Short mmCIF file of C-alpha atoms in Angstrom, two decimals:
data_model
loop_
_atom_site.label_atom_id
_atom_site.label_comp_id
_atom_site.label_asym_id
_atom_site.label_seq_id
_atom_site.Cartn_x
_atom_site.Cartn_y
_atom_site.Cartn_z
CA MET A 1 -70.38 -14.08 8.53
CA GLY A 2 -72.89 -15.17 5.91
CA GLU A 3 -73.58 -18.76 5.12
CA GLY A 4 -71.92 -21.17 2.76
CA ILE A 5 -73.14 -24.25 0.94
CA SER A 6 -70.63 -26.88 -0.05
CA LYS A 7 -71.43 -30.24 -1.61
CA SER A 8 -72.79 -31.91 1.49
CA ARG A 9 -74.62 -28.88 2.87
CA ALA A 10 -76.34 -28.22 -0.45
CA ARG A 11 -77.86 -31.68 -0.24
CA THR A 12 -78.82 -31.77 3.41
CA GLU A 13 -79.68 -28.24 4.55
CA PRO A 14 -82.80 -26.37 3.51
CA ALA A 15 -82.44 -22.77 2.51
CA GLY A 16 -83.91 -20.27 4.93
CA PRO A 17 -85.89 -17.18 4.00
CA ILE A 18 -83.98 -14.17 2.74
CA CYS A 19 -85.52 -11.97 5.44
CA GLN A 20 -86.66 -13.12 8.83
CA ILE A 21 -90.43 -13.25 8.25
CA GLN A 22 -92.64 -14.69 10.98
CA VAL A 23 -96.27 -15.63 10.33
CA ASP A 24 -98.80 -17.10 12.75
CA TRP A 25 -100.20 -19.89 10.65
CA ASN A 26 -103.97 -20.27 10.97
CA GLU A 27 -106.83 -20.75 8.59
CA ASN A 28 -107.63 -17.03 8.44
CA VAL A 29 -104.14 -15.74 7.74
CA ARG A 30 -103.67 -13.49 4.73
CA ILE A 31 -100.10 -13.43 3.47
CA PRO A 32 -98.86 -10.14 2.02
CA PRO A 33 -97.80 -10.35 -1.66
CA ILE A 34 -94.15 -9.65 -0.84
CA VAL A 35 -94.10 -12.65 1.51
CA ILE A 36 -95.69 -14.83 -1.15
CA ARG A 37 -92.98 -13.78 -3.59
CA TYR A 38 -90.19 -14.85 -1.28
CA LEU A 39 -91.90 -18.05 -0.18
CA LEU A 40 -92.32 -19.01 -3.83
CA ALA A 41 -88.66 -18.19 -4.33
CA PHE A 42 -87.76 -20.50 -1.44
CA THR A 43 -87.13 -23.51 -3.66
CA ALA A 44 -86.37 -21.56 -6.79
CA VAL A 45 -83.13 -20.12 -5.53
CA LEU A 46 -81.64 -23.21 -3.95
CA PRO A 47 -78.03 -23.63 -5.08
CA VAL A 48 -77.24 -26.31 -7.60
CA CYS A 49 -76.49 -29.60 -5.87
CA ALA A 50 -72.79 -29.93 -6.36
CA SER A 51 -71.08 -33.10 -7.45
CA ALA A 52 -67.74 -31.32 -7.47
CA GLN A 53 -66.31 -30.14 -4.19
CA LEU A 54 -63.43 -27.93 -3.21
CA ALA A 55 -60.86 -29.25 -0.79
CA PRO A 56 -61.31 -28.01 2.79
CA ASP A 57 -58.00 -26.13 2.63
CA THR A 58 -59.15 -24.39 -0.55
CA VAL A 59 -62.43 -23.39 1.08
CA ARG A 60 -60.58 -21.96 4.08
CA SER A 61 -58.28 -20.03 1.78
CA ILE A 62 -61.21 -18.57 -0.18
CA ASP A 63 -62.91 -17.55 3.06
CA ALA A 64 -59.70 -15.85 4.16
CA ILE A 65 -59.38 -14.02 0.82
CA VAL A 66 -62.87 -12.58 1.13
CA ALA A 67 -62.49 -11.76 4.83
CA LYS A 68 -59.36 -9.79 3.98
CA ALA A 69 -61.15 -8.00 1.13
CA LEU A 70 -64.00 -7.00 3.44
CA GLU A 71 -61.55 -5.07 5.59
CA ASP A 72 -62.18 -2.44 2.93
CA LYS A 73 -65.29 -0.99 4.57
CA SER A 74 -66.56 0.52 1.31
CA VAL A 75 -67.95 -2.93 0.40
CA PRO A 76 -70.31 -4.34 3.05
CA SER A 77 -70.85 -7.81 1.54
CA VAL A 78 -69.59 -10.32 -1.02
CA SER A 79 -71.43 -13.29 -2.54
CA ILE A 80 -69.45 -15.86 -4.52
CA ALA A 81 -69.98 -19.06 -6.47
CA ILE A 82 -67.30 -21.40 -7.80
CA VAL A 83 -67.79 -23.85 -10.67
CA LYS A 84 -65.39 -26.78 -10.87
CA ASP A 85 -65.56 -29.62 -13.39
CA GLY A 86 -68.74 -28.09 -14.78
CA LYS A 87 -70.59 -28.25 -11.43
CA LEU A 88 -71.26 -25.78 -8.66
CA ALA A 89 -68.59 -26.62 -6.11
CA TYR A 90 -68.98 -23.79 -3.60
CA ALA A 91 -71.34 -20.92 -2.80
CA GLN A 92 -70.87 -18.53 0.09
CA ALA A 93 -71.97 -15.08 1.20
CA TYR A 94 -70.07 -12.83 3.57
CA GLY A 95 -70.73 -9.57 5.36
CA VAL A 96 -73.81 -7.39 5.68
CA ALA A 97 -76.50 -6.89 3.07
CA ARG A 98 -78.04 -3.87 4.81
CA ILE A 99 -75.96 -1.92 7.30
CA ASP A 100 -78.83 -0.11 9.00
CA GLN A 101 -80.63 -3.39 9.78
CA GLY A 102 -77.54 -5.49 10.40
CA LEU A 103 -79.00 -7.91 7.82
CA LYS A 104 -76.52 -10.67 7.05
CA ALA A 105 -75.81 -11.49 3.43
CA THR A 106 -76.89 -14.97 2.34
CA THR A 107 -76.38 -17.02 -0.80
CA ARG A 108 -80.09 -16.68 -1.57
CA MET A 109 -79.89 -12.91 -2.02
CA ARG A 110 -79.75 -11.46 -5.49
CA TYR A 111 -77.34 -8.70 -6.47
CA LYS A 112 -77.50 -6.38 -9.45
CA ILE A 113 -74.99 -7.67 -12.01
CA GLY A 114 -74.79 -4.57 -14.23
CA SER A 115 -72.99 -5.15 -17.51
CA ASN A 116 -72.83 -8.90 -17.02
CA THR A 117 -76.35 -8.57 -18.40
CA LYS A 118 -74.75 -8.02 -21.81
CA GLN A 119 -73.85 -11.69 -22.25
CA PHE A 120 -77.52 -12.59 -21.79
CA VAL A 121 -78.51 -10.01 -24.42
CA ALA A 122 -75.89 -11.40 -26.79
CA ALA A 123 -77.13 -14.93 -26.13
CA ALA A 124 -80.72 -13.84 -26.78
CA MET A 125 -79.66 -12.38 -30.12
CA LEU A 126 -77.83 -15.59 -31.02
CA LEU A 127 -80.95 -17.63 -30.26
CA LEU A 128 -82.79 -15.48 -32.81
CA VAL A 129 -79.93 -16.13 -35.24
CA GLN A 130 -80.38 -19.87 -34.65
CA ASP A 131 -84.09 -19.47 -35.45
CA GLY A 132 -83.33 -17.59 -38.66
CA LYS A 133 -85.01 -14.39 -37.47
CA VAL A 134 -81.83 -12.31 -37.35
CA SER A 135 -78.37 -12.44 -38.89
CA LEU A 136 -75.35 -10.98 -37.13
CA ASP A 137 -74.55 -9.34 -40.46
CA ASP A 138 -77.97 -7.69 -40.69
CA LYS A 139 -77.83 -3.92 -40.84
CA VAL A 140 -79.52 -1.99 -38.05
CA ALA A 141 -81.68 -0.40 -40.74
CA ARG A 142 -83.64 -3.64 -41.12
CA PHE A 143 -85.17 -3.03 -37.70
CA LEU A 144 -84.47 0.62 -36.79
CA PRO A 145 -83.99 2.59 -40.00
CA ASP A 146 -84.20 6.02 -38.34
CA LEU A 147 -80.97 5.62 -36.31
CA THR A 148 -77.70 7.22 -37.40
CA ARG A 149 -76.14 5.39 -40.36
CA ALA A 150 -78.37 2.41 -39.67
CA GLY A 151 -77.57 1.11 -43.15
CA ASP A 152 -73.85 0.90 -42.33
CA VAL A 153 -73.86 -0.66 -38.83
CA THR A 154 -74.35 -4.41 -38.29
CA VAL A 155 -75.91 -6.31 -35.40
CA ARG A 156 -72.53 -7.92 -34.74
CA GLN A 157 -70.90 -4.50 -34.36
CA LEU A 158 -73.52 -3.48 -31.78
CA LEU A 159 -72.70 -6.51 -29.64
CA ALA A 160 -68.94 -6.19 -30.18
CA HIS A 161 -68.72 -2.46 -29.24
CA THR A 162 -67.41 -1.56 -32.68
CA ALA A 163 -70.52 0.19 -34.05
CA GLY A 164 -69.57 3.77 -33.16
CA TYR A 165 -72.73 4.86 -31.34
CA PRO A 166 -71.68 7.20 -28.48
CA ASP A 167 -72.13 5.75 -24.99
CA TYR A 168 -75.03 7.26 -23.05
CA TYR A 169 -73.69 6.03 -19.67
CA PRO A 170 -69.90 6.45 -19.53
CA LEU A 171 -69.91 7.84 -15.97
CA ASP A 172 -69.31 5.77 -12.85
CA TYR A 173 -71.92 7.62 -10.83
CA VAL A 174 -75.60 8.44 -11.34
CA ALA A 175 -75.88 11.92 -12.84
CA PRO A 176 -78.97 13.85 -11.68
CA PHE A 177 -80.81 13.37 -14.98
CA MET A 178 -80.26 9.59 -14.74
CA ALA A 179 -81.97 9.38 -11.37
CA LYS A 180 -85.27 10.08 -13.13
CA PRO A 181 -87.12 7.41 -15.12
CA THR A 182 -86.68 7.30 -18.88
CA THR A 183 -87.78 5.09 -21.77
CA VAL A 184 -85.86 3.01 -24.25
CA ASP A 185 -87.32 5.08 -27.07
CA ALA A 186 -85.98 8.25 -25.44
CA ILE A 187 -82.47 6.79 -25.20
CA LEU A 188 -82.51 5.71 -28.84
CA ALA A 189 -83.97 9.02 -30.02
CA ASN A 190 -81.14 10.89 -28.31
CA TRP A 191 -77.93 8.86 -28.42
CA GLY A 192 -78.97 6.61 -31.29
CA LYS A 193 -79.36 9.62 -33.58
CA ARG A 194 -76.13 11.41 -32.72
CA PRO A 195 -73.18 11.28 -35.13
CA LEU A 196 -71.09 8.12 -34.82
CA SER A 197 -67.85 8.43 -32.89
CA PHE A 198 -65.93 6.54 -35.60
CA GLU A 199 -66.41 4.52 -38.75
CA PRO A 200 -68.21 1.25 -37.95
CA GLY A 201 -65.71 -1.54 -37.38
CA SER A 202 -62.66 0.72 -37.23
CA ARG A 203 -62.38 1.06 -33.44
CA TRP A 204 -63.39 -0.69 -30.24
CA GLU A 205 -65.13 1.61 -27.79
CA TYR A 206 -67.43 0.40 -25.03
CA SER A 207 -70.99 1.57 -25.65
CA ASN A 208 -74.12 0.92 -23.61
CA THR A 209 -76.03 2.58 -26.43
CA GLY A 210 -75.17 -0.29 -28.75
CA TYR A 211 -76.77 -2.72 -26.33
CA ALA A 212 -79.90 -0.59 -25.96
CA ILE A 213 -80.24 -0.77 -29.75
CA ALA A 214 -79.58 -4.53 -29.68
CA GLY A 215 -82.24 -5.00 -27.00
CA ARG A 216 -84.81 -3.19 -29.12
CA ILE A 217 -83.88 -5.34 -32.15
CA ILE A 218 -84.47 -8.48 -30.07
CA GLU A 219 -87.93 -7.20 -29.22
CA LYS A 220 -88.79 -6.40 -32.82
CA ALA A 221 -87.48 -9.72 -34.16
CA SER A 222 -89.08 -11.86 -31.45
CA GLY A 223 -92.33 -10.01 -30.86
CA MET A 224 -91.67 -10.21 -27.12
CA SER A 225 -90.30 -7.84 -24.50
CA LEU A 226 -86.59 -8.28 -23.84
CA ASP A 227 -87.32 -9.36 -20.26
CA ALA A 228 -89.85 -11.97 -21.39
CA PHE A 229 -87.56 -13.33 -24.11
CA ILE A 230 -84.56 -13.77 -21.78
CA ARG A 231 -86.78 -15.28 -19.10
CA THR A 232 -88.59 -17.80 -21.30
CA HIS A 233 -85.68 -18.74 -23.56
CA ILE A 234 -82.77 -18.70 -21.09
CA THR A 235 -83.25 -18.20 -17.36
CA ASP A 236 -86.41 -20.26 -16.82
CA LYS A 237 -84.94 -23.12 -18.84
CA LEU A 238 -81.95 -23.12 -16.51
CA ASP A 239 -84.13 -22.84 -13.39
CA MET A 240 -82.55 -19.46 -12.66
CA ARG A 241 -85.60 -18.24 -10.78
CA SER A 242 -83.89 -15.60 -8.69
CA VAL A 243 -83.38 -13.52 -11.86
CA VAL A 244 -85.29 -10.24 -12.11
CA ASP A 245 -85.33 -7.32 -14.51
CA THR A 246 -84.65 -4.34 -12.26
CA SER A 247 -86.36 -2.06 -14.76
CA ALA A 248 -89.63 -3.91 -14.11
CA THR A 249 -89.26 -5.32 -10.58
CA ALA A 250 -89.02 -3.14 -7.47
CA TRP A 251 -85.98 -3.52 -5.24
CA ASP A 252 -87.18 -4.01 -1.68
CA ALA A 253 -86.05 -4.49 1.91
CA CYS A 254 -85.24 -8.18 1.44
CA ASP A 255 -82.69 -7.39 -1.27
CA PRO A 256 -79.18 -6.11 -0.47
CA GLN A 257 -78.78 -2.35 -0.34
CA GLY A 258 -76.26 -0.94 -2.79
CA TYR A 259 -73.64 1.37 -1.28
CA GLU A 260 -71.28 4.06 -2.51
CA VAL A 261 -68.52 6.09 -0.89
CA ALA A 262 -67.22 9.61 -1.36
CA ALA A 263 -63.43 9.47 -1.66
CA LEU A 264 -62.25 7.39 1.35
CA GLY A 265 -65.36 8.01 3.42
CA PRO A 266 -67.84 5.50 4.87
CA PRO A 267 -70.44 3.72 2.73
CA HIS A 268 -73.82 5.36 2.21
CA PRO A 269 -76.88 4.00 0.39
CA ALA A 270 -76.41 4.59 -3.34
CA ARG A 271 -79.00 6.40 -5.38
CA PRO A 272 -80.18 3.91 -8.05
CA GLU A 273 -80.53 4.68 -11.71
CA GLY A 274 -83.99 5.71 -12.82
CA ARG A 275 -86.18 3.12 -14.50
CA TYR A 276 -84.96 1.87 -17.90
CA TRP A 277 -81.63 3.72 -17.85
CA ILE A 278 -79.63 0.50 -17.67
CA TRP A 279 -82.14 -1.83 -19.40
CA ALA A 280 -80.34 -4.06 -21.97
CA ALA A 281 -76.98 -2.66 -20.87
CA GLY A 282 -77.25 -3.89 -17.29
CA ASN A 283 -80.74 -4.48 -15.89
CA LEU A 284 -80.50 -8.02 -14.48
CA ALA A 285 -80.13 -9.09 -10.86
CA MET A 286 -79.63 -12.61 -9.55
CA THR A 287 -77.83 -14.78 -7.01
CA ALA A 288 -74.22 -15.77 -7.53
CA SER A 289 -75.33 -19.40 -7.86
CA ASP A 290 -77.74 -18.53 -10.65
CA LEU A 291 -75.06 -16.67 -12.56
CA ALA A 292 -72.92 -19.80 -12.12
CA ARG A 293 -75.78 -21.83 -13.62
CA TRP A 294 -75.51 -19.66 -16.72
CA ASP A 295 -71.74 -20.21 -16.86
CA ILE A 296 -72.24 -23.98 -16.73
CA ALA A 297 -74.84 -23.78 -19.51
CA LEU A 298 -72.50 -21.66 -21.64
CA LEU A 299 -69.65 -24.08 -21.13
CA HIS A 300 -71.73 -27.09 -22.14
CA ASP A 301 -73.94 -25.70 -24.95
CA VAL A 302 -77.13 -26.17 -22.95
CA ILE A 303 -78.92 -23.08 -24.29
CA LEU A 304 -76.80 -21.97 -27.22
CA SER A 305 -75.70 -24.28 -30.02
CA LYS A 306 -72.02 -25.03 -30.38
CA ALA A 307 -71.83 -22.60 -33.30
CA SER A 308 -73.45 -19.83 -31.24
CA ARG A 309 -71.16 -20.50 -28.30
CA GLN A 310 -68.23 -20.15 -30.66
CA GLU A 311 -69.64 -16.83 -31.92
CA ILE A 312 -70.16 -15.35 -28.46
CA SER A 313 -66.62 -16.27 -27.42
CA LYS A 314 -64.75 -15.46 -30.65
CA GLU A 315 -62.57 -12.36 -30.59
CA ASN A 316 -63.81 -9.72 -33.01
CA LEU A 317 -61.28 -8.03 -35.26
CA LEU A 318 -61.34 -4.43 -36.39
CA SER A 319 -61.42 -3.56 -40.08
CA GLY A 320 -57.63 -3.21 -40.05
CA GLY A 321 -57.17 -6.68 -38.55
CA THR A 322 -56.40 -5.57 -34.99
CA GLY A 323 -57.82 -7.73 -32.21
CA THR A 324 -60.25 -6.36 -29.64
CA ASN A 325 -60.11 -8.98 -26.84
CA TYR A 326 -63.92 -8.92 -27.03
CA GLY A 327 -66.45 -11.39 -28.36
CA LEU A 328 -70.18 -10.68 -28.03
CA GLY A 329 -70.93 -9.52 -24.49
CA LEU A 330 -67.73 -11.18 -23.21
CA PHE A 331 -64.08 -10.24 -23.03
CA VAL A 332 -61.95 -12.98 -24.55
CA ARG A 333 -58.40 -13.09 -23.22
CA THR A 334 -55.50 -15.36 -22.45
CA THR A 335 -53.83 -15.24 -19.04
CA PRO A 336 -50.04 -14.83 -18.77
CA GLU A 337 -49.93 -18.57 -18.08
CA GLY A 338 -51.67 -19.30 -21.38
CA ARG A 339 -55.11 -20.09 -19.91
CA LEU A 340 -58.15 -19.07 -22.01
CA ARG A 341 -60.49 -16.78 -20.07
CA TRP A 342 -63.91 -15.32 -20.85
CA ASP A 343 -64.87 -12.57 -18.44
CA HIS A 344 -66.88 -9.45 -17.86
CA GLY A 345 -67.32 -6.95 -15.07
CA GLY A 346 -70.54 -5.18 -14.25
CA GLU A 347 -71.65 -2.12 -12.35
CA ALA A 348 -75.05 -0.78 -11.38
CA SER A 349 -75.30 2.02 -8.86
CA GLY A 350 -74.04 0.59 -5.54
CA PHE A 351 -73.21 -2.86 -6.95
CA ARG A 352 -70.26 -4.50 -8.71
CA SER A 353 -69.97 -7.93 -10.28
CA GLN A 354 -67.27 -10.04 -11.88
CA ASN A 355 -67.99 -13.18 -13.88
CA THR A 356 -64.98 -15.17 -15.09
CA VAL A 357 -65.07 -18.42 -17.04
CA PHE A 358 -62.15 -20.71 -17.92
CA PRO A 359 -63.60 -22.84 -20.73
CA ASN A 360 -60.69 -25.22 -21.14
CA ASP A 361 -60.71 -25.93 -17.41
CA ASP A 362 -64.51 -26.25 -16.98
CA THR A 363 -64.22 -23.70 -14.18
CA ALA A 364 -65.87 -20.37 -13.36
CA ILE A 365 -65.68 -17.75 -10.61
CA VAL A 366 -68.61 -15.45 -9.78
CA VAL A 367 -68.13 -12.54 -7.36
CA LEU A 368 -70.96 -10.10 -6.53
CA THR A 369 -70.74 -7.14 -4.14
CA ASN A 370 -73.03 -4.40 -2.86
CA GLY A 371 -70.36 -1.72 -2.94
CA THR A 372 -68.21 0.10 -5.45
CA GLY A 373 -64.45 -0.17 -5.88
CA ALA A 374 -62.33 -3.05 -7.10
CA THR A 375 -63.24 -5.70 -4.51
CA SER A 376 -64.97 -8.00 -7.02
CA GLU A 377 -61.93 -7.94 -9.33
CA LYS A 378 -59.50 -8.35 -6.43
CA VAL A 379 -61.31 -11.35 -4.97
CA THR A 380 -61.65 -12.92 -8.42
CA GLY A 381 -57.94 -12.53 -9.11
CA GLU A 382 -56.89 -14.06 -5.81
CA VAL A 383 -59.34 -16.96 -6.08
CA GLU A 384 -58.14 -17.59 -9.63
CA ALA A 385 -54.54 -17.73 -8.43
CA LEU A 386 -55.58 -20.13 -5.69
CA LEU A 387 -57.57 -22.47 -7.93
CA PHE A 388 -54.85 -22.62 -10.57
CA ALA A 389 -51.82 -22.66 -8.31
CA PRO A 390 -49.20 -24.95 -9.83
CA SER A 391 -49.08 -28.38 -8.29
CA VAL A 392 -46.12 -29.22 -6.11
CA ASP A 393 -43.25 -30.54 -8.21
CA PRO A 394 -40.95 -32.68 -6.05
CA ALA A 395 -38.17 -32.50 -8.65
CA ALA A 396 -38.18 -28.70 -8.84
CA PRO A 397 -35.86 -27.88 -5.88
CA LEU A 398 -33.17 -30.30 -7.06
CA ALA A 399 -33.43 -29.00 -10.63
CA LEU A 400 -33.07 -25.41 -9.43
CA ASN A 401 -29.97 -26.31 -7.37
CA LYS A 402 -28.40 -28.03 -10.38
CA VAL A 403 -29.02 -25.02 -12.60
CA ARG A 404 -27.60 -22.68 -9.98
CA ALA A 405 -24.50 -24.84 -9.61
CA LEU A 406 -23.88 -25.29 -13.35
CA PHE A 407 -24.38 -21.57 -14.00
CA ALA A 408 -21.71 -20.69 -11.40
CA GLN A 409 -19.38 -23.36 -12.81
CA LEU A 410 -19.77 -21.99 -16.33
CA GLN A 411 -18.98 -18.50 -15.04
CA ASP A 412 -15.68 -19.95 -13.81
CA GLY A 413 -15.15 -21.94 -17.03
CA HIS A 414 -15.16 -25.37 -15.31
CA PRO A 415 -18.53 -27.13 -15.69
CA ASP A 416 -19.20 -30.48 -14.01
CA ARG A 417 -19.90 -32.75 -16.97
CA SER A 418 -21.33 -35.47 -14.72
CA MET A 419 -24.45 -33.27 -14.46
CA MET A 420 -24.91 -33.37 -18.25
CA SER A 421 -26.22 -35.84 -20.78
CA ASP A 422 -23.80 -36.99 -23.44
CA GLY A 423 -25.43 -34.61 -25.91
CA LEU A 424 -25.08 -31.52 -23.70
CA SER A 425 -21.53 -32.47 -22.78
CA ALA A 426 -20.68 -32.59 -26.49
CA TYR A 427 -22.36 -29.18 -26.97
CA PHE A 428 -20.06 -27.61 -24.39
CA SER A 429 -16.87 -27.51 -26.44
CA GLU A 430 -13.88 -25.55 -25.19
CA GLN A 431 -14.93 -22.57 -27.31
CA VAL A 432 -18.53 -22.63 -26.02
CA ILE A 433 -17.31 -22.84 -22.42
CA ALA A 434 -14.94 -19.94 -23.03
CA ASP A 435 -17.78 -17.81 -24.44
CA PHE A 436 -20.04 -18.68 -21.49
CA ALA A 437 -17.31 -17.75 -19.00
CA ALA A 438 -16.36 -14.50 -20.72
CA SER A 439 -19.96 -13.29 -20.96
CA LEU A 440 -21.35 -14.57 -17.65
CA LYS A 441 -18.49 -14.00 -15.21
CA PRO A 442 -18.93 -10.17 -15.26
CA MET A 443 -22.45 -10.65 -13.88
CA GLY A 444 -20.99 -11.60 -10.54
CA ASP A 445 -22.68 -13.75 -7.90
CA ILE A 446 -26.25 -14.96 -8.32
CA VAL A 447 -28.63 -12.91 -6.19
CA ASN A 448 -31.82 -14.76 -7.09
CA ILE A 449 -32.93 -17.67 -9.24
CA VAL A 450 -36.59 -18.49 -10.00
CA GLU A 451 -38.19 -21.20 -12.09
CA ALA A 452 -40.64 -19.27 -14.27
CA ARG A 453 -42.37 -22.15 -16.06
CA SER A 454 -42.16 -25.85 -16.76
CA ASP A 455 -43.53 -28.33 -19.27
CA HIS A 456 -42.86 -31.73 -20.82
CA ARG A 457 -41.83 -32.52 -24.37
CA GLY A 458 -40.38 -35.56 -26.08
CA GLY A 459 -39.93 -37.43 -22.81
CA LEU A 460 -37.93 -34.54 -21.32
CA ALA A 461 -38.83 -32.07 -18.58
CA TYR A 462 -38.58 -28.45 -19.74
CA ARG A 463 -37.80 -25.76 -17.15
CA PHE A 464 -37.18 -22.07 -17.73
CA PHE A 465 -35.32 -20.05 -15.08
CA ARG A 466 -34.68 -16.37 -14.45
CA ILE A 467 -31.28 -15.73 -12.90
CA LYS A 468 -30.55 -12.33 -11.41
CA SER A 469 -27.26 -10.80 -10.29
CA ALA A 470 -26.76 -7.36 -8.78
CA ASP A 471 -27.26 -5.52 -12.08
CA LYS A 472 -28.35 -8.05 -14.72
CA THR A 473 -31.00 -10.69 -15.33
CA VAL A 474 -30.78 -13.57 -17.82
CA GLY A 475 -33.06 -16.41 -18.79
CA VAL A 476 -31.93 -20.03 -18.82
CA SER A 477 -33.76 -22.60 -20.94
CA THR A 478 -33.19 -26.18 -19.82
CA TYR A 479 -34.29 -29.72 -20.52
CA PHE A 480 -33.81 -32.55 -18.01
CA THR A 481 -33.67 -36.26 -18.83
CA PRO A 482 -35.78 -38.72 -16.78
CA ASP A 483 -32.71 -39.59 -14.72
CA GLY A 484 -32.17 -35.92 -13.81
CA LYS A 485 -29.30 -34.99 -16.11
CA LEU A 486 -29.28 -31.67 -17.94
CA ASP A 487 -29.88 -32.15 -21.68
CA GLN A 488 -30.04 -28.43 -22.56
CA PHE A 489 -28.63 -25.29 -20.97
CA LEU A 490 -29.08 -22.14 -23.05
CA VAL A 491 -28.76 -18.60 -21.72
CA TYR A 492 -30.71 -15.64 -23.11
CA PRO A 493 -30.58 -11.93 -22.31
CA ARG A 494 -33.65 -10.56 -20.50
#
């Protein structure tokens, strides 16, 4: 299923053609333009040579995650790329790019990335800010004075989804009118001149219209088409040569087919959006490895300055001070484990994408699919859990057994002080022990105990446990000394 490129394979194996094209080479041969395009792309879409590498067990686990996800027949193929330590560590494609032809997906195939395009548009705007041609605090009226309340809406608000322009593409399917070609001017003349949905800056509401307006501002400020600006200032500089603007480049038989399903039915070829409907809101297509190249550049300030990288990844606040979990073209969140995450999903008709970056860990996960549904998010979540699985702690089982034992002893009012440091033993006075016993004994026997988190502080090992009885759960906060004695044992209601 598909083909993968790890560290060694990326260095030793040439990439094959995307489609099986055979030519009898002789001096009179004339090569069709489409063949020339893919032969020229031969070297352009080679994966980054990886100096990081995933462990074989990790690779097998990732392959198993995707294989399981592909049991959902609504998604024929998945293409992934993993960045570790700021380098491409793994790229793999699975499944079928085109069902009718039985065409296998490969890592050299590009997929439509939908709204992951928005981070490229935001980056393009920030490059213009760096050049002094635009300010994020500029009013839309400087460039497009005829739009609704253009004198009240800022460029930043367009990119942060807080401008208030109503979304022209809120649906998750292609409405009949969107199957026909349009123009950017037509979109702006319609949705850009409707009343705002709210006061600028007062709410967060996802709006593709805001990005269409931002794309037009980039063109006016730069004097270039949006496609040309992104290509010359970002993707070409990063050698991301698989990237195409789907508004300008035809999708052909060597690209994956996008698929959709009706309810729980089988996949059928999806009807694409008409030309220019998704433009600055989601027009780019590329390989998973090329999207990973962008992630690496973003992490290491290769294209954007440090100040611009901070702008694109800084959470925007509403006028009332409420957070939005959104920067400029990127969601900005913190995982339950406290890990900083920048991410975005994307959808174009028949395609889904998920791009997730962990800046403090120099890691990124790219998942592209040619089907609808939640497969890209599901695979991303499971790969994330795999990559950041806590390391094995040899002291954890013994610590858990000690906490279980001391908890039961305190329920009975007779703790074993040999398990305690001198300080904790002094803390457990007769009155404290009596209070512990009176409040904990009614819980009854322990049904389950789980260590929820651990850390180190002041030379001590911190461990937090959840202890569950038949009808109650409590939390236990502990510290352990280097020799394994309990130096803290506090119980909290849950």
